[in-house]
mmCIF file of N, CA and C in Angstrom:
data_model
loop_
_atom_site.group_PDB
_atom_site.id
_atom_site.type_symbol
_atom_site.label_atom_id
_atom_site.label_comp_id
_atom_site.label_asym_id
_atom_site.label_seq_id
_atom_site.Cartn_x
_atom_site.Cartn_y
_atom_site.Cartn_z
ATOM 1 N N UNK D 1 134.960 56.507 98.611
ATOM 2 C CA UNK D 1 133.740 57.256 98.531
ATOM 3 C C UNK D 1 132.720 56.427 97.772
ATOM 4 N N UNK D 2 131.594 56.566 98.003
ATOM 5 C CA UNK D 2 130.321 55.479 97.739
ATOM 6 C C UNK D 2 129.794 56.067 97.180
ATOM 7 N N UNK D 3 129.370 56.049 95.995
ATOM 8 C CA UNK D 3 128.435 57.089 94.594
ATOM 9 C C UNK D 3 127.640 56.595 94.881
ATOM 10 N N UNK D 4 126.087 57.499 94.664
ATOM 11 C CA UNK D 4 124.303 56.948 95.243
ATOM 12 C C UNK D 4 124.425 57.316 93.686
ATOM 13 N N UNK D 5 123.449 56.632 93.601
ATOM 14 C CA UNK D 5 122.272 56.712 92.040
ATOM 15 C C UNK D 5 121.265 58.219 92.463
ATOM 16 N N UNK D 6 121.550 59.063 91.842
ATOM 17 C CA UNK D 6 120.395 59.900 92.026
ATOM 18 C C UNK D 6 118.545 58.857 91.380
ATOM 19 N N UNK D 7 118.084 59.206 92.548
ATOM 20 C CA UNK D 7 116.373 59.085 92.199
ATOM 21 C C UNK D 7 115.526 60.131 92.423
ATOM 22 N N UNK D 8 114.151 60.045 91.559
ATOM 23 C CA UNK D 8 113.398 61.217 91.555
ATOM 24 C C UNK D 8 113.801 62.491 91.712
ATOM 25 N N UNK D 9 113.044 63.462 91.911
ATOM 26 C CA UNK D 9 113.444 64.833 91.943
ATOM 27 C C UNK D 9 113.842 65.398 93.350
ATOM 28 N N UNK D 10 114.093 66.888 93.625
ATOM 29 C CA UNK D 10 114.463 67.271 94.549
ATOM 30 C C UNK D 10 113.356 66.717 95.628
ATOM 31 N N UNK D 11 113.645 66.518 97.090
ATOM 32 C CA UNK D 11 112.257 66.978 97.867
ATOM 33 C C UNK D 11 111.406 68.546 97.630
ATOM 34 N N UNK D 12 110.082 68.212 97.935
ATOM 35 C CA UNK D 12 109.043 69.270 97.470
ATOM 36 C C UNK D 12 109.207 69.633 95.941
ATOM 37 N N UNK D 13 109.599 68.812 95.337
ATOM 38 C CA UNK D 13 109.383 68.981 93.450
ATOM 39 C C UNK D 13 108.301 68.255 93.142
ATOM 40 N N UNK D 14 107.860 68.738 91.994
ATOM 41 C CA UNK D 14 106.541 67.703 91.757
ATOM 42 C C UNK D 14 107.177 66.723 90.687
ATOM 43 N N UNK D 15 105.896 66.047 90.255
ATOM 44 C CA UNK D 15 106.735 65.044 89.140
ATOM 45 C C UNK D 15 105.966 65.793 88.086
ATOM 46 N N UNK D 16 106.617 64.996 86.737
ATOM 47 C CA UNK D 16 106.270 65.958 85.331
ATOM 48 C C UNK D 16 105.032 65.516 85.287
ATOM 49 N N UNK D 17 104.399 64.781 85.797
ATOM 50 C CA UNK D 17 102.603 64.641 85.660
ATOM 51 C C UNK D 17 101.989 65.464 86.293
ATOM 52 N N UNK D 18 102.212 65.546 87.240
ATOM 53 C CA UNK D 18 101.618 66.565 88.508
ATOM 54 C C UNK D 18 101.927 67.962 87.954
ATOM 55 N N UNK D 19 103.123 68.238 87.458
ATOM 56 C CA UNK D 19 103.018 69.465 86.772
ATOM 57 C C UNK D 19 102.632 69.578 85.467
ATOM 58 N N UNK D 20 102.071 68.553 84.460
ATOM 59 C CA UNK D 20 101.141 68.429 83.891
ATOM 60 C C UNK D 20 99.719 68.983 84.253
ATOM 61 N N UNK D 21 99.583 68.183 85.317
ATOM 62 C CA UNK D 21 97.858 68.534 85.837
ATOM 63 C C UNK D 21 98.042 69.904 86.290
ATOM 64 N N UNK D 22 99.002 70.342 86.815
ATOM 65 C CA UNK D 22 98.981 71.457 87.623
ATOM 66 C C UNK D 22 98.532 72.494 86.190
ATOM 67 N N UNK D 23 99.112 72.641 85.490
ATOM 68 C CA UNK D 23 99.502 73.582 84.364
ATOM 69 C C UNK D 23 98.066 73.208 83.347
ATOM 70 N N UNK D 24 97.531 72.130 83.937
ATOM 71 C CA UNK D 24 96.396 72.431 82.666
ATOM 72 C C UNK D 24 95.488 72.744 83.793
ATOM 73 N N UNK D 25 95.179 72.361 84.801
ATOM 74 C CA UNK D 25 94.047 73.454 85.791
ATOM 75 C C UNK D 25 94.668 74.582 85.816
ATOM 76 N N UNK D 26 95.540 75.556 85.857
ATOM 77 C CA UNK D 26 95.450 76.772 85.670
ATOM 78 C C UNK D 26 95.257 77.128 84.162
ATOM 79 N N UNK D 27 95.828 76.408 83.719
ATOM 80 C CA UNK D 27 95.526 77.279 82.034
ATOM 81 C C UNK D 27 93.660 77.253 81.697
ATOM 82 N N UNK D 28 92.650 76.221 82.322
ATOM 83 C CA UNK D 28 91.389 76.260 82.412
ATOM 84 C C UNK D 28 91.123 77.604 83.504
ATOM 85 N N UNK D 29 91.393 77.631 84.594
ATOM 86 C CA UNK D 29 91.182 79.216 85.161
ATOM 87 C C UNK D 29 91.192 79.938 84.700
ATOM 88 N N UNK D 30 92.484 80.298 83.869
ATOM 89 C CA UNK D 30 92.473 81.301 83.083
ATOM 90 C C UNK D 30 91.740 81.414 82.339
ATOM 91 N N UNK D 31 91.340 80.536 81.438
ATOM 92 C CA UNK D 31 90.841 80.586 79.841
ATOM 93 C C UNK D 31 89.102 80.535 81.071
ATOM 94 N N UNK D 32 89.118 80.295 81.903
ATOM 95 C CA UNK D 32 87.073 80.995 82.375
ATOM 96 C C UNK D 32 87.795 82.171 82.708
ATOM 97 N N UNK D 33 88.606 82.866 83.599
ATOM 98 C CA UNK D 33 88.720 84.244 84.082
ATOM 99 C C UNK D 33 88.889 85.154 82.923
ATOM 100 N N UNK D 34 89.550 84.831 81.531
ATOM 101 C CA UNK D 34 89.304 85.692 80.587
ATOM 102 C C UNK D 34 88.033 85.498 80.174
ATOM 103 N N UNK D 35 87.472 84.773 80.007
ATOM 104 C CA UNK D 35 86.004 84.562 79.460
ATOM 105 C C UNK D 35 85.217 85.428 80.084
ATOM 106 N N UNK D 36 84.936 85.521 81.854
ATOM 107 C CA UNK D 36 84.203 86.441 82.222
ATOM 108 C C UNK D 36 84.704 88.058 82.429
ATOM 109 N N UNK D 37 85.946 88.180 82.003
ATOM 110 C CA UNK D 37 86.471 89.592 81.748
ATOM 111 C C UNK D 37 86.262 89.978 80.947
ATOM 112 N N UNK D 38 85.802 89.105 79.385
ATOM 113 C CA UNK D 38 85.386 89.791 78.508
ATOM 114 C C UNK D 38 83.861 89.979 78.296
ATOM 115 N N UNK D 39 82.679 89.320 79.096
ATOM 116 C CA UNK D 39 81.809 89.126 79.307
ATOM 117 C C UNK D 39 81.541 90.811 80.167
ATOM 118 N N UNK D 40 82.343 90.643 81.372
ATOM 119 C CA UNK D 40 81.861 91.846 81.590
ATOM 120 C C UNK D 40 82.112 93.444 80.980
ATOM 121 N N UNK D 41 83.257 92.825 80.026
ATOM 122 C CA UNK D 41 83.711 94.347 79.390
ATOM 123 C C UNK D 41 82.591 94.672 78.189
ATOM 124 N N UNK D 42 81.977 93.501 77.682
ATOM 125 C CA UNK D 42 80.764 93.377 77.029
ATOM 126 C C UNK D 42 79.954 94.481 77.213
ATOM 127 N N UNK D 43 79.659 94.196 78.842
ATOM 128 C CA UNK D 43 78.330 94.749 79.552
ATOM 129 C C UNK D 43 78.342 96.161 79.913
ATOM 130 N N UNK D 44 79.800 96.144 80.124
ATOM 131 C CA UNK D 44 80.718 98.015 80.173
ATOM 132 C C UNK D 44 80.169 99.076 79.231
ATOM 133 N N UNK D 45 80.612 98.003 77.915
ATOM 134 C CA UNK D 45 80.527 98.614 76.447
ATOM 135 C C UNK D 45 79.100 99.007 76.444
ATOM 136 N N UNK D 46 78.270 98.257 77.119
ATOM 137 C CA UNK D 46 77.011 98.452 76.048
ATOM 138 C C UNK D 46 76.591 99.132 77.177
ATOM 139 N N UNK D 47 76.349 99.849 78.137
ATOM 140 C CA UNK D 47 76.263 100.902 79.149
ATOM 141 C C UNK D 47 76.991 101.753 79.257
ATOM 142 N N UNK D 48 78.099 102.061 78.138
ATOM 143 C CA UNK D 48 78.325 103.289 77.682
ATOM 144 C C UNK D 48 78.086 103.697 76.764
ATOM 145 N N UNK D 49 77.434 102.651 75.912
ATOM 146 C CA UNK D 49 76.983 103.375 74.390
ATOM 147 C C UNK D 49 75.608 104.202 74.946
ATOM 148 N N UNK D 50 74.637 103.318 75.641
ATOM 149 C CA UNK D 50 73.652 103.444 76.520
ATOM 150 C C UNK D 50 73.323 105.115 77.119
ATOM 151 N N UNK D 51 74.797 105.020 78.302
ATOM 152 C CA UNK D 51 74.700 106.156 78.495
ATOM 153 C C UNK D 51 75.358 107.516 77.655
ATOM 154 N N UNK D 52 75.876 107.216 76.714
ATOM 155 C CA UNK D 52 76.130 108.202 75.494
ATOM 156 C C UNK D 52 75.624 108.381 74.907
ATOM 157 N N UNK D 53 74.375 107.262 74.379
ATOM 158 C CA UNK D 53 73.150 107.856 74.048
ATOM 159 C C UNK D 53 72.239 108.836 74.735
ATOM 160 N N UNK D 54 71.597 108.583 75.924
ATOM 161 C CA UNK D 54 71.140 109.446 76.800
ATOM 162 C C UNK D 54 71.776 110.553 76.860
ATOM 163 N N UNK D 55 72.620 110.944 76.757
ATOM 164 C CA UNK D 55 73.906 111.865 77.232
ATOM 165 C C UNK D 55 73.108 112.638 75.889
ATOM 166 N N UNK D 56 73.912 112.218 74.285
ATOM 167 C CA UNK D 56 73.615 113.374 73.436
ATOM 168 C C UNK D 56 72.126 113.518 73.531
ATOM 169 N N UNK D 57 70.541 112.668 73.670
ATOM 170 C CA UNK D 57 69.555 112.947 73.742
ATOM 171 C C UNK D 57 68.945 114.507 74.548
ATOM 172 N N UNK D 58 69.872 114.632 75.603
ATOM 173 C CA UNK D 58 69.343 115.634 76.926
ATOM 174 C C UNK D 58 70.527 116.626 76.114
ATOM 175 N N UNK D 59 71.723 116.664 75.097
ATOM 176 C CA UNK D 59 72.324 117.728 75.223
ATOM 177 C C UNK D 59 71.132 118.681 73.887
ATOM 178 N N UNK D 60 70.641 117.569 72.877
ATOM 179 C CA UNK D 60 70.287 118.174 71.958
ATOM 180 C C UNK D 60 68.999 118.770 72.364
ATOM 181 N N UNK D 61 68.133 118.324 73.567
ATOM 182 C CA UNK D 61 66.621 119.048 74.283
ATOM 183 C C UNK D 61 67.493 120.325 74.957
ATOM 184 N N UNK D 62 68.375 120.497 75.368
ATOM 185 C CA UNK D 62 69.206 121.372 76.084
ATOM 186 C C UNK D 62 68.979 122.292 75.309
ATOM 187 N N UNK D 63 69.755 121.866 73.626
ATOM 188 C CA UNK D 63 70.223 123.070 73.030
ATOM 189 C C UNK D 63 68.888 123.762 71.869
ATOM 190 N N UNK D 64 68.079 122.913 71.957
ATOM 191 C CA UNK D 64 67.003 123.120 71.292
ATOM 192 C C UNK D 64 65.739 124.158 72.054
ATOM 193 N N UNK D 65 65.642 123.101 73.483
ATOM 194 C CA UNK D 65 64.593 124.105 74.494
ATOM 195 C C UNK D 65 65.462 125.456 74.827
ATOM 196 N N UNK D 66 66.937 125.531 75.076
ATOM 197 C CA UNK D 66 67.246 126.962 75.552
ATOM 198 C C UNK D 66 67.792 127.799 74.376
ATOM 199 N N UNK D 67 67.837 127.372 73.488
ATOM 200 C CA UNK D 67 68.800 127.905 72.193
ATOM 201 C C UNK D 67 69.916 128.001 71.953
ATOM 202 N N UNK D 68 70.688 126.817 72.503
ATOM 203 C CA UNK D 68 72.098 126.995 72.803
ATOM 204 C C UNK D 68 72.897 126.011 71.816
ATOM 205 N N UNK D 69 74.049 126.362 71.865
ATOM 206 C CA UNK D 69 75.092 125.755 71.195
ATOM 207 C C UNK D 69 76.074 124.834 72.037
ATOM 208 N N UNK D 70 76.524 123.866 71.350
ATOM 209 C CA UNK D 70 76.800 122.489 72.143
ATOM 210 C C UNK D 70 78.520 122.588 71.461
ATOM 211 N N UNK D 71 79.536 122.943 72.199
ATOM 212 C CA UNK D 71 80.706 122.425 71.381
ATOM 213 C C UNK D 71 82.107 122.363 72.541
ATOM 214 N N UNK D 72 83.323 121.742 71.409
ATOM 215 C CA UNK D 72 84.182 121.305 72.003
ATOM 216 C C UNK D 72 85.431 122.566 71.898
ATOM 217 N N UNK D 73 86.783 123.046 72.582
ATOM 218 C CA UNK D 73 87.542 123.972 71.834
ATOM 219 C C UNK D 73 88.802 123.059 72.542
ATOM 220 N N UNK D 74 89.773 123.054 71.793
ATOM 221 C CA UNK D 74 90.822 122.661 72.242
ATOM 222 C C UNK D 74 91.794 124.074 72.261
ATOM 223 N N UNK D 75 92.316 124.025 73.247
ATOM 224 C CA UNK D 75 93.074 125.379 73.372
ATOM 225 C C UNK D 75 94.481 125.419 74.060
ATOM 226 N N UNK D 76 95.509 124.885 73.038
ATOM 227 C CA UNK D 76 96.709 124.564 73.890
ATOM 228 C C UNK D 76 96.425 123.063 74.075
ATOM 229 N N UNK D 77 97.163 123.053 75.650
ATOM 230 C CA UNK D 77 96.819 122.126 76.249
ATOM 231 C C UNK D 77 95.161 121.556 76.928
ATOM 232 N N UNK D 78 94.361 122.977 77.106
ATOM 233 C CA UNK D 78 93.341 123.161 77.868
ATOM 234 C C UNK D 78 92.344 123.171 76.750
ATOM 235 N N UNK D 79 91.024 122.207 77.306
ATOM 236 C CA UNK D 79 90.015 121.482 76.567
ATOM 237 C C UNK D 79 88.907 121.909 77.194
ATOM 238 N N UNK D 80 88.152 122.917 76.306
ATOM 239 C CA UNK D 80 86.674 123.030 76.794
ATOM 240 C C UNK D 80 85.301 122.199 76.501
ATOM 241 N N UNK D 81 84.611 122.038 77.166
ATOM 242 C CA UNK D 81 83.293 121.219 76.119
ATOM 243 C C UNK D 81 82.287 122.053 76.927
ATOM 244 N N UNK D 82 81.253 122.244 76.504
ATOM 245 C CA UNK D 82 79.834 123.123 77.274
ATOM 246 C C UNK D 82 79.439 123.715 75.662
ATOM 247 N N UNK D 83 78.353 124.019 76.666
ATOM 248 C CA UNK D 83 77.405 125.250 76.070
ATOM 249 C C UNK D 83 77.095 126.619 75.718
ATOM 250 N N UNK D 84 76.709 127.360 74.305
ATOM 251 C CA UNK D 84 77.451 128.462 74.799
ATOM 252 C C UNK D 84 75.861 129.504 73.964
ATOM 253 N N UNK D 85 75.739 130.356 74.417
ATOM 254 C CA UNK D 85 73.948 131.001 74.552
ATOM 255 C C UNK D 85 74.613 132.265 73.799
ATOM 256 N N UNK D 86 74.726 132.509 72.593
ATOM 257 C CA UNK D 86 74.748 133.693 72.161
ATOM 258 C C UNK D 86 74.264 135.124 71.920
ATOM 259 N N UNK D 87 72.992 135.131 72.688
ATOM 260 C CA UNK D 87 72.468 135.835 72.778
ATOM 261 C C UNK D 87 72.252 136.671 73.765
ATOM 262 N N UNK D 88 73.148 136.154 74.671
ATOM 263 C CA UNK D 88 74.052 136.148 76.133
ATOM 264 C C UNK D 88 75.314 135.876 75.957
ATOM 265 N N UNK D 89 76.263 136.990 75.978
ATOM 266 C CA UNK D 89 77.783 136.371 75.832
ATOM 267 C C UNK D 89 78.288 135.382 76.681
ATOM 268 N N UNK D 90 77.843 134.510 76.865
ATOM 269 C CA UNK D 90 78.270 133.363 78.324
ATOM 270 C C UNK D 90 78.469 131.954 77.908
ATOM 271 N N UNK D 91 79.290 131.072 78.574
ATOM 272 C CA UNK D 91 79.588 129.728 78.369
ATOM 273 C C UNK D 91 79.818 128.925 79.608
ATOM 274 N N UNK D 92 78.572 127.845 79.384
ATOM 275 C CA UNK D 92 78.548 126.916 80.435
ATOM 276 C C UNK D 92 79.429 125.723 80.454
ATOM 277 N N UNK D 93 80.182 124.889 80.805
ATOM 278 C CA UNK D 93 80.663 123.779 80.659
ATOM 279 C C UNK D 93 82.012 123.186 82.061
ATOM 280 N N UNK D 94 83.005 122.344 80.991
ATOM 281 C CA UNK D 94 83.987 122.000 82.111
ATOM 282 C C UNK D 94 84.930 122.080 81.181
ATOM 283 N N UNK D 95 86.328 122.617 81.945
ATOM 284 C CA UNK D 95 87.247 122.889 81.123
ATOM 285 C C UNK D 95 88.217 122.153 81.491
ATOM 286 N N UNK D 96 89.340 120.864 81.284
ATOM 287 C CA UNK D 96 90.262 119.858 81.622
ATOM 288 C C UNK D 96 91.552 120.583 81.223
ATOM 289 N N UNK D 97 92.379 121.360 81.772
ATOM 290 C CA UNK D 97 93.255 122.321 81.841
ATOM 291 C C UNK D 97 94.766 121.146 81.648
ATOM 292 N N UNK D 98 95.610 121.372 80.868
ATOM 293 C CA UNK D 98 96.626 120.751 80.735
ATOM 294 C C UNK D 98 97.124 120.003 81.389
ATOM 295 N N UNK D 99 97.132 120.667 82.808
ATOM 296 C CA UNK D 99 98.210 120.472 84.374
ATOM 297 C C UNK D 99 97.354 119.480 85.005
ATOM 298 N N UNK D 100 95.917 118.894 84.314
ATOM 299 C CA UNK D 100 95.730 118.243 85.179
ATOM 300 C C UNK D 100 94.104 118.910 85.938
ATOM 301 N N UNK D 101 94.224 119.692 85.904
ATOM 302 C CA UNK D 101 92.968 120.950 87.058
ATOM 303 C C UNK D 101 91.708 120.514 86.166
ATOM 304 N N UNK D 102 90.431 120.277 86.867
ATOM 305 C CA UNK D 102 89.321 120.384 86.085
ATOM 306 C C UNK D 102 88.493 122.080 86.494
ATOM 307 N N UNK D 103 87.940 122.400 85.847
ATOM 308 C CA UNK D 103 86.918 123.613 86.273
ATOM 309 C C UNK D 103 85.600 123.483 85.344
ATOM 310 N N UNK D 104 84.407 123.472 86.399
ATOM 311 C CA UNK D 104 83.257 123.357 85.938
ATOM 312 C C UNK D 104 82.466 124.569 86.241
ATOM 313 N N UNK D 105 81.686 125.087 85.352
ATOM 314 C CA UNK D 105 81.637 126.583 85.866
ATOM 315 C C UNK D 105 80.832 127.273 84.598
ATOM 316 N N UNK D 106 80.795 128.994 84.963
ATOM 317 C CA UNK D 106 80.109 129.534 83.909
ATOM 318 C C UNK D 106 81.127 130.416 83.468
ATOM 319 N N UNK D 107 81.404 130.924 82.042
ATOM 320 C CA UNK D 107 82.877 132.138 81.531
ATOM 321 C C UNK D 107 82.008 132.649 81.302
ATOM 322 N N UNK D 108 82.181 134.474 81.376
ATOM 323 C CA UNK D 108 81.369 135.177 80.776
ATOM 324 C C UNK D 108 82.524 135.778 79.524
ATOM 325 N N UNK D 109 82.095 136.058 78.248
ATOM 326 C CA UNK D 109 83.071 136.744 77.177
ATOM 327 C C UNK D 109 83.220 138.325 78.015
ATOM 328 N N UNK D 110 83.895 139.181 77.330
ATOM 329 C CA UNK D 110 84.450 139.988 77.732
ATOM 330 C C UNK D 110 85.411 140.028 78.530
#
């Protein structure tokens, strides 16, 4: 039996340079693809502060022009937030129900 000298790597292996280069062009992809993921989570952030500003601006003309009250109730599992006109037993808002269910709507007390 005739022993070969193994040479180079398998066929379709790269060599340790090539997987050098390989491994530092992706690690540069990456390091821009996180860069502009955080760039745009940037832009997320600051268009929700944005619109959370706007948001409490129109709740407090809400509760000021109609005379209403602005609040949250946690109840159980089930979470109310709206408006609520006391001078009128009634409550406007949306209620995120435990199970999952949203309801947007008007409760009257009683």
């Amino acid at each position: 039996a005739t022993r070969r000298k193994f040479q180079g790597g398998m066929p379709g292996m790269i060599s340790p340079e090539e997987r050098a280069e390989l491994a530092e062009k992706l690690s540069l992809d990456l390091a821009r693809r996180l860069r502009d993921a955080e760039i745009r989570i940037g832009k997320i952030e600051q268009e929700k502060q944005s619109i959370q500003s706007y948001s409490d601006a129109i709740r407090r003309f809400l509760c000021k022009k109609f005379s209403l009250e602005h609040g949250q109730v946690n109840d159980g599992g089930d979470r109310y937030e709206g408006f609520v006109k006391s001078s009128t037993p009634s409550f406007w808002g949306v209620c995120r129900y435990g199970n999952g269910d949203v309801y947007e709507g008007e409760w009257l007390y009683g």
